PDB file of C-alpha atoms and ligand atoms in Angstrom:
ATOM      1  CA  UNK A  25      18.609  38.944 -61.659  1.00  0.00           C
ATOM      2  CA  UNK A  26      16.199  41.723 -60.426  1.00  0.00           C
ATOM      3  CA  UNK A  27      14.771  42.676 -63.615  1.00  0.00           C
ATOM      4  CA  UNK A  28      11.812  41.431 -65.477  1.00  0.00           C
ATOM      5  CA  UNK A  29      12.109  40.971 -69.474  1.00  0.00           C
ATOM      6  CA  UNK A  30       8.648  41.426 -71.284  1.00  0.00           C
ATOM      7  CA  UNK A  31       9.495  38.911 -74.462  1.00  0.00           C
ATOM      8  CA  UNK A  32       5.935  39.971 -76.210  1.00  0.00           C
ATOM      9  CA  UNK A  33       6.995  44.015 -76.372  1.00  0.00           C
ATOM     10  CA  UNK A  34      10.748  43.504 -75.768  1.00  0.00           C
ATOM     11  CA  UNK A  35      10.555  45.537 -72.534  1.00  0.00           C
ATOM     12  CA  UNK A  36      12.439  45.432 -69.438  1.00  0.00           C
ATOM     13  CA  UNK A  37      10.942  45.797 -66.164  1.00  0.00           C
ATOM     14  CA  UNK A  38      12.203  45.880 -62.447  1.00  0.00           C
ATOM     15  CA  UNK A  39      11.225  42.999 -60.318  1.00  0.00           C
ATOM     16  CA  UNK A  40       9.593  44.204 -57.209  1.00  0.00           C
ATOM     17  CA  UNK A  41      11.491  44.074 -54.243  1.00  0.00           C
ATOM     18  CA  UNK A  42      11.084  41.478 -52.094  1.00  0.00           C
ATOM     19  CA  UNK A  43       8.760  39.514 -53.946  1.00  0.00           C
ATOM     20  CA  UNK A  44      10.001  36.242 -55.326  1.00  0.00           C
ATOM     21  CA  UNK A  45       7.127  35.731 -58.129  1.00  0.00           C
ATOM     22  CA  UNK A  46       7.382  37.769 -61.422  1.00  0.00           C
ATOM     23  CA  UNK A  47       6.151  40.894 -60.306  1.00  0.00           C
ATOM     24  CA  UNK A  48       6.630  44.578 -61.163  1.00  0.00           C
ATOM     25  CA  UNK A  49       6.389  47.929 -59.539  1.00  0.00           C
ATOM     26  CA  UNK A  50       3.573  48.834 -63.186  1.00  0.00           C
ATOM     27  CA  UNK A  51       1.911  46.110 -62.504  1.00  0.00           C
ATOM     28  CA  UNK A  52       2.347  44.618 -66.404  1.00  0.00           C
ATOM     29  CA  UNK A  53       2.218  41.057 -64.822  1.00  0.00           C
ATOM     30  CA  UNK A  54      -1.157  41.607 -63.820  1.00  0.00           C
ATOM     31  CA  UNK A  55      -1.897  41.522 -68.178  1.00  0.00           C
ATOM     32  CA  UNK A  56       0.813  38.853 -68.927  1.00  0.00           C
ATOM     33  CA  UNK A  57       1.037  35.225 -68.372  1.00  0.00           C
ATOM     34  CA  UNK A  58       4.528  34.343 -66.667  1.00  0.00           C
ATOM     35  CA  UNK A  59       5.606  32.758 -69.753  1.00  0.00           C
ATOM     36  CA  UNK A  60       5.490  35.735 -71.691  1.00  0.00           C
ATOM     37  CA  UNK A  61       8.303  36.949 -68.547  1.00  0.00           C
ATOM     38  CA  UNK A  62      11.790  36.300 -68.341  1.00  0.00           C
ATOM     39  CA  UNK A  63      13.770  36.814 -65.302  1.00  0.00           C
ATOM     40  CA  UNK A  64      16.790  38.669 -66.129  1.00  0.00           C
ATOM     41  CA  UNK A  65      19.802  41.180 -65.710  1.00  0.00           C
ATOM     42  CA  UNK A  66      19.791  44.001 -67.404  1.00  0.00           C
ATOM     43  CA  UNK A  67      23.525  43.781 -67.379  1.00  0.00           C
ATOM     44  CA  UNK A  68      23.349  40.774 -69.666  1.00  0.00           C
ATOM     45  CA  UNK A  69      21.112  42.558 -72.467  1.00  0.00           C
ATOM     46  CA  UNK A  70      21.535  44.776 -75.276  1.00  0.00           C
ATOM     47  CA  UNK A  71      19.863  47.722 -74.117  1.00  0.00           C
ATOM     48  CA  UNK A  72      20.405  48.627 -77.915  1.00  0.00           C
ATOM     49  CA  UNK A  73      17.133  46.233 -78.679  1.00  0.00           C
ATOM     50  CA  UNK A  74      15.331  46.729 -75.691  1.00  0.00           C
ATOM     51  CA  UNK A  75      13.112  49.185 -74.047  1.00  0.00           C
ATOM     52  CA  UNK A  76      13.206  50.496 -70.244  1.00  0.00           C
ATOM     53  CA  UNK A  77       9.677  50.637 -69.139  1.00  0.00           C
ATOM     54  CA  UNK A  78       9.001  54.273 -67.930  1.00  0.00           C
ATOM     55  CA  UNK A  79       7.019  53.191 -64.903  1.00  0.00           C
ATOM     56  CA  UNK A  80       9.866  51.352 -64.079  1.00  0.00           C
ATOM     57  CA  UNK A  81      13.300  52.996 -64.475  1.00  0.00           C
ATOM     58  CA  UNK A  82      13.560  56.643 -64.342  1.00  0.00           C
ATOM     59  CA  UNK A  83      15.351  56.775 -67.430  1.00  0.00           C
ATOM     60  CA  UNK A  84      12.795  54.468 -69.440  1.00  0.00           C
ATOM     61  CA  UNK A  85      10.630  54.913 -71.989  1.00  0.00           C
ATOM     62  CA  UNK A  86       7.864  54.222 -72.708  1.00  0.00           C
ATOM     63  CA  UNK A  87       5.776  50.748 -71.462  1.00  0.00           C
TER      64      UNK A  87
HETATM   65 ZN1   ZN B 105       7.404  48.243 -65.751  1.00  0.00          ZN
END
């Protein structure tokens, strides 16, 4: 569970390390309330429906 699912935008996010609240290397939890963030795996979505946030994940989009 070390990443950070965005529910409004459909958006994945990492989880910053070390930090046990919902927090995130872009800082998008600054702008959300944590009910708007699920913790997650990204093994357990369909990255199909989803998007990587670029500030994020290398590979990502956009955010
Ligand atoms: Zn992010």
């Amino acid at each position: 569970m070390d990443e950070i699912l965005n529910e409004v935008t459909n958006t994945i996010h990492k989880q910053e390390p070390g930090n046990s609240a919902l927090t995130t290397p872009c800082g998008v939890t600054n702008n959300l309330s944590e009910d708007r963030l699920q913790q997650t795996a990204i093994e357990q979505l369909d990255t199909t429906t989803i998007t990587k946030c670029g500030r994020c994940f290398d590979d990502g989009g956009g955010y």
